[in-house]
Amino acid sequence: MSTVGVGVIGAGKISEQYLANMATYPDLDVRFLADLVPERATEVAGQFGVPAAVTVRDALDRDDVEIIVNLTIPAAHAEVAASALAAGKHVWNEKPITVDRESALALLQQADTAGLIVGCAPDTFLGPGQQTARRMIDRGDIGEPLTASVVFQTPGPHLWHPNPDFLYQRGGGPLMDMAPYYLTALSQVFGPLAGVAALGSGSGPSRTIGQGPRAGQAIPVDVATYVTAVYDFRAGGVTQATFSFDSPLARVGVLEIAGTEATLATPDPNRFSGDIRLIRAGADDWQTIPVTGVEGGRGIGVVDMARALRGGGGHRATGELALHVLDAMLATAESIERRAFVGIDTRFEPIAPLPADWDPTERVV
Ligand SMILES: NC(=O)c1ccc[n+]([C@@H]2O[C@H](COP(=O)([O-])OP(=O)(O)OC[C@H]3O[C@@H](n4cnc5c(N)ncnc54)[C@H](O)[C@@H]3O)[C@@H](O)[C@H]2O)c1
């Protein structure tokens, strides 16, 4: 078997984490980086030892890569992914998979017809933090899971992101940017969602960039910056969730699952590791439970895909799961707009947990 060649499109903020991590995953070999802005691709490729910086057009003609990792902004995800599939490449997309159901569905159909696969972030749910929590819940440590509580609230990413425009436009906001982590983690405990009732609000028509070369520049806000939602799961289970860019008080990573016998607080679902806390009914205090497994980081879903391509079974962060999460987020936005309960129609096949000793830094293919 042989290493899987990878090409990356999108040399922005998150490319730094991907490129640093993928260099430590021996099943992957990153062969080039491309961006709409060629100088950005050249600069970042140089920083991370990527052998080539190419134009997007040339990227798709390369025959030495099997997977394109699409790290462009949400509004460009569909177009870049569709071109990569048309060029015969498998695709790993950053989240959200696209910004509307039609284009996400079209991508999955295009891939299916071409015999290619689509994977999508987040892959944090494959990290030891969420996987250890899942193993505990699967073996009955909290009894029957009943409900969950989610909190993600910050003053907003315009304070730290050098180009935060997309985070306040269609495809962004605290819902489309952050809910993927929480809804994906919840989906592994409760299964597919059935519907949502939500309210949203905003704190003003613009934000001012806080850092980087554009600091002080105002950008427009086109989305709700506060979203509160109640989710109903098809197989039972109810969750309340808050996603906010309108909170001077930052409180993030809260995902608590209450069962018939105990409540489990998972590590931050936007991180790969961290402690698990558990409190039993009647107990006074939390127990802290260390997670087990190799941490890895963004890009472990690409390793899982690469191993699946070389015959290691199905991959886990599937396009089908990402479409379901997108459907749930769009239903949340529609619920806000219509002030009504909105059904969620898509589903996904159950996703097998990773073996406890799964290691992205090991050579497997
Ligand atoms: N920044 C983070 O902390 C973070 C964390 C997790 C996930 N993400 C996700 O990663 C993706 C990228 O986010 P980012 O923060 O790196 O954004 P960014 O704006 O910093 O970078 C995006 C890059 O994509 C390039 N690009 C845009 N359209 C393109 C196109 N059509 N073809 C080629 N290149 C194109 C831009 O020139 C830019 O360099 C988003 O989907 C975001 O949700 C970001």
Coordinates of C-alpha atoms and ligand atoms in Angstrom, one line a residue:
M1 CA 0.0 0.0 0.0
S2 CA 1.1 3.6 -0.4
T3 CA 0.8 7.0 1.2
V4 CA -2.2 9.0 0.0
G5 CA -1.3 12.2 -1.8
V6 CA -3.2 15.3 -0.6
G7 CA -3.6 18.7 -2.1
V8 CA -4.8 21.6 0.0
I9 CA -6.9 24.5 -1.4
G10 CA -7.3 27.5 0.9
A11 CA -4.2 29.0 2.6
G12 CA -6.0 31.0 5.3
K13 CA -6.1 30.9 9.1
I14 CA -7.0 27.2 9.6
S15 CA -4.6 26.0 7.0
E16 CA -1.8 26.5 9.5
Q17 CA -3.3 23.9 11.9
Y18 CA -4.0 21.4 9.1
L19 CA -0.6 21.7 7.6
A20 CA 1.2 21.4 10.9
N21 CA -0.9 18.3 11.8
M22 CA -0.9 16.6 8.5
A23 CA 2.9 16.6 8.5
T24 CA 2.7 14.3 11.5
Y25 CA 0.3 11.8 9.9
P26 CA 2.5 9.4 7.8
D27 CA -0.5 8.0 5.9
L28 CA -0.8 11.5 4.2
D29 CA 1.6 13.3 2.0
V30 CA 0.7 17.0 1.3
R31 CA 2.0 17.7 -2.1
F32 CA 0.8 21.3 -2.8
L33 CA -1.1 24.2 -1.5
A34 CA -3.3 26.5 -3.6
D35 CA -5.3 29.7 -3.0
L36 CA -7.1 32.4 -4.9
V37 CA -4.4 34.7 -3.7
P38 CA -1.2 33.0 -5.0
E39 CA 1.2 34.9 -2.7
R40 CA -0.7 33.6 0.3
A41 CA -0.3 30.0 -0.9
T42 CA 3.5 30.6 -1.6
E43 CA 4.0 32.1 1.9
V44 CA 2.1 29.5 3.8
A45 CA 3.6 26.6 1.8
G46 CA 7.1 28.0 2.6
Q47 CA 6.3 28.2 6.3
F48 CA 5.1 24.6 6.5
G49 CA 7.5 22.9 4.1
V50 CA 4.8 22.1 1.5
P51 CA 6.7 21.3 -1.7
A52 CA 4.6 23.4 -4.1
A53 CA 2.3 26.4 -4.2
V54 CA 0.1 26.2 -7.3
T55 CA -2.9 28.0 -8.8
V56 CA -6.3 26.5 -8.2
R57 CA -6.6 25.6 -11.9
D58 CA -3.2 23.8 -11.9
A59 CA -4.1 22.1 -8.6
L60 CA -7.0 20.2 -10.2
D61 CA -4.8 19.0 -13.1
R62 CA -2.3 17.3 -10.8
D63 CA -2.4 13.6 -10.9
D64 CA -0.3 13.0 -7.8
V65 CA -3.0 13.6 -5.3
E66 CA -6.1 11.5 -4.4
I67 CA -7.7 13.9 -1.8
I68 CA -8.3 17.6 -2.1
V69 CA -8.6 19.2 1.3
N70 CA -10.9 22.2 0.9
L71 CA -10.1 24.9 3.4
T72 CA -11.8 27.8 1.6
I73 CA -14.5 30.0 3.1
P74 CA -18.0 28.5 3.4
A75 CA -19.4 30.4 0.4
A76 CA -16.7 28.8 -1.8
H77 CA -17.0 25.2 -0.4
A78 CA -19.5 23.9 -3.0
E79 CA -17.8 25.3 -6.0
V80 CA -14.3 24.2 -5.0
A81 CA -15.4 20.7 -3.9
A82 CA -17.5 20.2 -7.1
S83 CA -14.5 21.1 -9.3
A84 CA -12.3 18.7 -7.3
L85 CA -14.8 15.9 -7.7
A86 CA -15.1 16.7 -11.5
A87 CA -11.3 16.3 -11.6
G88 CA -11.6 12.8 -10.1
K89 CA -10.4 13.7 -6.6
H90 CA -12.0 12.7 -3.3
V91 CA -12.8 15.7 -1.2
W92 CA -12.4 16.7 2.5
N93 CA -14.3 19.9 3.2
E94 CA -14.1 22.3 6.1
K95 CA -17.4 22.9 7.7
P96 CA -20.2 23.7 6.9
I97 CA -20.2 21.4 4.0
T98 CA -21.9 24.1 1.9
V99 CA -24.3 26.9 2.7
D100 CA -27.5 25.4 1.3
R101 CA -29.0 21.9 1.1
E102 CA -29.2 21.8 -2.7
S103 CA -25.5 22.2 -3.3
A104 CA -24.6 19.8 -0.5
L105 CA -26.9 17.1 -1.9
A106 CA -25.6 17.8 -5.4
L107 CA -22.0 17.2 -4.1
L108 CA -22.9 13.9 -2.5
Q109 CA -24.7 12.8 -5.7
Q110 CA -21.8 13.9 -7.9
A111 CA -19.4 11.9 -5.7
D112 CA -21.6 8.9 -5.7
T113 CA -21.8 8.9 -9.5
A114 CA -18.1 9.2 -9.8
G115 CA -17.3 6.6 -7.2
L116 CA -15.6 9.2 -5.0
I117 CA -16.0 10.1 -1.4
V118 CA -16.7 13.3 0.4
G119 CA -15.7 13.8 4.0
C120 CA -16.3 16.9 6.1
A121 CA -15.2 18.6 9.2
P122 CA -15.6 18.7 12.1
D123 CA -13.4 15.7 12.9
T124 CA -13.1 16.8 16.5
F125 CA -15.7 14.1 17.3
L126 CA -13.1 11.5 16.3
G127 CA -10.6 12.9 18.9
P128 CA -10.0 11.0 22.2
G129 CA -12.2 13.5 24.1
Q130 CA -15.5 12.8 22.3
Q131 CA -14.6 9.1 21.6
T132 CA -13.9 8.4 25.3
A133 CA -17.2 10.1 26.2
R134 CA -19.0 8.0 23.6
R135 CA -17.4 4.7 24.9
M136 CA -18.5 5.6 28.4
I137 CA -22.1 6.4 27.3
D138 CA -22.3 3.3 25.1
R139 CA -21.3 1.1 28.0
G140 CA -24.0 2.6 30.2
D141 CA -22.0 4.9 32.6
I142 CA -24.8 7.5 32.7
G143 CA -27.7 5.1 32.3
E144 CA -30.1 6.0 29.5
P145 CA -29.1 9.4 27.9
L146 CA -32.1 11.7 28.2
T147 CA -31.2 15.3 27.5
A148 CA -28.3 17.6 26.9
S149 CA -27.3 21.3 27.4
V150 CA -25.0 23.2 25.1
V151 CA -23.3 26.6 25.7
F152 CA -21.1 28.4 23.2
Q153 CA -20.8 32.1 23.9
T154 CA -18.1 34.7 23.1
P155 CA -17.9 38.3 22.1
G156 CA -17.3 37.2 18.6
P157 CA -14.4 36.2 16.3
H158 CA -14.0 39.6 14.7
L159 CA -11.8 40.3 17.8
W160 CA -9.1 37.7 16.7
H161 CA -9.6 36.6 13.1
P162 CA -7.7 38.8 10.6
N163 CA -10.4 38.3 7.9
P164 CA -13.6 37.7 9.8
D165 CA -16.0 38.8 7.0
F166 CA -17.2 35.3 6.2
L167 CA -18.0 34.7 9.9
Y168 CA -20.7 37.3 9.8
Q169 CA -22.1 36.5 6.4
R170 CA -24.4 33.7 5.1
G171 CA -22.7 30.4 6.1
G172 CA -21.3 32.1 9.2
G173 CA -22.6 33.4 12.5
P174 CA -22.4 31.4 15.7
L175 CA -24.9 28.9 14.3
M176 CA -23.2 27.9 11.1
D177 CA -19.7 28.4 12.5
M178 CA -19.9 26.7 15.9
A179 CA -23.0 24.4 15.9
P180 CA -21.3 21.8 13.7
Y181 CA -19.1 20.8 16.6
Y182 CA -21.9 20.5 19.1
L183 CA -24.5 18.9 16.8
T184 CA -22.0 16.4 15.4
A185 CA -21.0 15.3 18.9
L186 CA -24.6 15.1 20.0
S187 CA -25.5 13.1 16.9
Q188 CA -23.1 10.3 18.0
V189 CA -25.0 10.0 21.3
F190 CA -28.6 10.6 20.2
G191 CA -28.6 9.8 16.5
P192 CA -30.3 12.0 13.8
L193 CA -32.3 15.0 14.7
A194 CA -36.1 15.3 14.1
G195 CA -36.8 19.0 14.5
V196 CA -36.0 22.4 16.1
A197 CA -37.6 25.4 17.7
A198 CA -35.3 28.5 17.9
L199 CA -35.1 32.2 18.5
G200 CA -32.3 34.5 17.3
S201 CA -31.2 38.1 17.7
G202 CA -28.4 40.5 16.7
S203 CA -26.5 43.3 18.3
G204 CA -26.0 45.6 15.3
P205 CA -25.4 45.8 11.6
S206 CA -21.5 45.9 11.8
R207 CA -18.5 44.8 13.7
T208 CA -15.0 46.3 13.8
I209 CA -12.0 44.0 13.2
G210 CA -9.9 43.8 16.3
Q211 CA -6.5 42.4 15.0
G212 CA -4.2 42.1 12.0
P213 CA -3.6 44.4 9.1
R214 CA -7.3 45.3 8.8
A215 CA -7.8 46.2 12.5
G216 CA -10.3 49.1 12.9
Q217 CA -12.1 48.3 9.6
A218 CA -15.9 47.8 9.9
I219 CA -17.5 44.7 8.4
P220 CA -21.3 44.1 7.8
V221 CA -23.2 41.6 9.9
D222 CA -25.8 39.6 7.9
V223 CA -26.7 36.8 10.3
A224 CA -28.2 36.3 13.8
T225 CA -25.4 36.7 16.3
Y226 CA -27.3 35.1 19.1
V227 CA -29.2 31.8 18.6
T228 CA -31.0 29.7 21.2
A229 CA -32.6 26.5 20.2
V230 CA -34.3 23.4 21.4
Y231 CA -33.6 20.2 19.4
D232 CA -35.6 17.0 19.3
F233 CA -33.9 13.7 18.3
R234 CA -35.7 11.1 16.3
A235 CA -34.9 8.2 18.6
G236 CA -35.7 10.3 21.8
G237 CA -33.7 12.9 23.6
V238 CA -34.0 16.7 23.8
T239 CA -31.2 19.3 23.9
Q240 CA -31.2 23.0 24.6
A241 CA -28.4 25.0 23.0
T242 CA -27.1 28.6 22.9
F243 CA -24.7 29.8 20.2
S244 CA -23.7 33.4 20.7
F245 CA -21.2 36.0 19.3
D246 CA -22.9 38.5 21.6
S247 CA -21.6 37.7 25.0
P248 CA -18.9 39.8 26.7
L249 CA -18.5 36.8 29.0
A250 CA -16.8 33.9 27.1
R251 CA -18.1 30.5 28.1
V252 CA -17.4 27.8 25.5
G253 CA -17.3 24.0 25.1
V254 CA -20.2 23.3 27.5
L255 CA -21.8 20.0 26.4
E256 CA -23.5 18.2 29.3
I257 CA -25.4 15.0 28.7
A258 CA -27.9 14.0 31.4
G259 CA -28.8 10.3 31.7
T260 CA -31.0 8.4 34.1
E261 CA -28.1 7.8 36.5
A262 CA -25.4 10.4 35.9
T263 CA -24.6 13.6 34.0
L264 CA -21.5 13.6 31.8
A265 CA -19.7 16.8 30.7
T266 CA -17.7 16.1 27.6
P267 CA -14.5 18.0 26.8
D268 CA -15.0 21.0 24.5
P269 CA -16.4 19.5 21.2
N270 CA -14.3 22.0 19.3
R271 CA -11.2 20.4 20.7
F272 CA -9.7 16.9 20.4
S273 CA -9.0 16.2 24.0
G274 CA -9.6 17.5 27.6
D275 CA -11.0 16.0 30.7
I276 CA -14.4 14.3 31.0
R277 CA -16.4 15.1 34.2
L278 CA -19.2 12.9 35.6
I279 CA -21.6 13.5 38.5
R280 CA -23.8 10.7 39.7
A281 CA -27.4 11.4 40.9
G282 CA -27.1 12.2 44.6
A283 CA -23.3 12.9 44.6
D284 CA -22.0 16.3 45.8
D285 CA -19.2 16.7 43.3
W286 CA -17.9 15.8 39.8
Q287 CA -15.4 13.0 39.2
T288 CA -12.8 13.9 36.6
I289 CA -12.1 11.1 34.1
P290 CA -9.0 11.4 31.9
V291 CA -9.5 10.6 28.2
T292 CA -7.6 7.8 26.5
G293 CA -6.2 7.8 23.0
V294 CA -3.7 9.7 20.8
E295 CA -4.8 13.4 20.5
G296 CA -4.0 14.3 16.9
G297 CA -5.8 17.4 15.7
R298 CA -7.6 18.9 12.7
G299 CA -7.1 16.5 9.8
I300 CA -7.6 13.2 11.6
G301 CA -10.8 12.8 9.5
V302 CA -8.6 13.0 6.4
V303 CA -6.4 10.1 7.8
D304 CA -9.6 8.1 8.5
M305 CA -10.6 8.8 4.9
A306 CA -7.2 7.8 3.5
R307 CA -7.3 4.5 5.4
A308 CA -10.8 3.8 4.1
L309 CA -9.5 4.5 0.5
R310 CA -6.8 1.8 1.1
G311 CA -9.4 -0.7 2.2
G312 CA -9.8 -0.1 5.9
G313 CA -13.6 0.1 5.8
G314 CA -15.9 3.1 5.7
H315 CA -14.8 6.5 6.9
R316 CA -16.5 8.3 9.7
A317 CA -16.8 12.1 9.2
T318 CA -19.1 11.5 6.2
G319 CA -20.6 13.9 3.8
E320 CA -24.0 12.4 4.7
L321 CA -23.5 13.3 8.4
A322 CA -22.3 16.8 7.3
L323 CA -25.5 17.3 5.2
H324 CA -27.6 16.3 8.2
V325 CA -25.9 18.8 10.4
L326 CA -26.3 21.5 7.7
D327 CA -29.9 20.6 7.4
A328 CA -30.3 21.0 11.1
M329 CA -28.6 24.4 11.1
L330 CA -30.7 25.6 8.2
A331 CA -33.8 24.4 9.9
T332 CA -32.7 26.3 13.0
A333 CA -32.4 29.5 10.9
E334 CA -35.8 28.8 9.3
S335 CA -37.3 28.3 12.8
I336 CA -36.0 31.7 13.8
E337 CA -37.4 33.4 10.7
R338 CA -40.8 31.7 10.8
R339 CA -41.1 31.6 14.6
A340 CA -42.2 28.0 14.3
F341 CA -41.1 24.4 15.0
V342 CA -39.3 23.1 11.9
G343 CA -38.8 19.4 11.0
I344 CA -35.4 18.0 10.0
D345 CA -35.8 15.4 7.2
T346 CA -32.3 14.1 6.5
R347 CA -30.7 11.2 8.4
F348 CA -27.3 9.4 8.4
E349 CA -26.2 5.9 8.8
P350 CA -24.8 5.1 12.3
I351 CA -21.1 5.8 12.5
A352 CA -18.8 3.2 14.1
P353 CA -16.6 4.5 17.0
L354 CA -12.9 4.5 16.5
P355 CA -10.9 1.7 18.2
A356 CA -9.5 3.1 21.5
D357 CA -5.9 2.6 20.2
W358 CA -6.5 4.4 16.9
D359 CA -3.5 6.5 16.1
P360 CA -3.3 9.0 13.2
T361 CA 0.5 9.3 13.8
E362 CA 1.0 5.6 13.0
R363 CA 1.8 4.4 9.5
V364 CA -1.1 2.2 8.4
V365 CA -1.5 2.5 4.6
Ligands
LIG1 N1 -10.1 30.0 11.6 C1 -10.5 29.0 12.4 O1 -10.2 29.0 13.6 C2 -11.3 27.8 11.9 C3 -11.5 26.8 12.7 C4 -12.1 25.6 12.2 C5 -12.7 25.6 11.0 N2 -12.5 26.7 10.2 C6 -13.1 26.7 8.8 O2 -12.1 26.7 7.8 C7 -12.5 27.3 6.7 C8 -11.6 28.5 6.4 O3 -11.5 29.3 7.5 P1 -10.3 30.3 7.7 O4 -10.5 30.9 9.0 O5 -9.0 29.6 7.4 O6 -10.6 31.4 6.6 P2 -9.6 32.5 5.9 O7 -10.5 33.5 5.3 O8 -8.5 32.8 6.8 O9 -9.0 31.6 4.7 C9 -9.7 31.1 3.6 C10 -8.7 31.1 2.4 O10 -9.5 30.5 1.3 C11 -9.1 31.3 0.1 N3 -10.2 31.1 -0.8 C12 -11.5 31.7 -0.8 N4 -12.2 31.3 -1.8 C13 -11.4 30.5 -2.6 C14 -11.6 29.8 -3.8 N5 -12.7 29.9 -4.5 N6 -10.5 29.1 -4.3 C15 -9.3 29.1 -3.6 N7 -9.1 29.7 -2.5 C16 -10.1 30.4 -2.0 C17 -8.9 32.7 0.6 O11 -8.1 33.5 -0.3 C18 -8.3 32.5 2.0 O12 -6.8 32.4 1.9 C19 -14.0 27.8 6.9 O13 -14.9 26.9 6.4 C20 -14.0 27.8 8.5 O14 -15.4 27.6 8.9 C21 -11.8 27.8 10.6

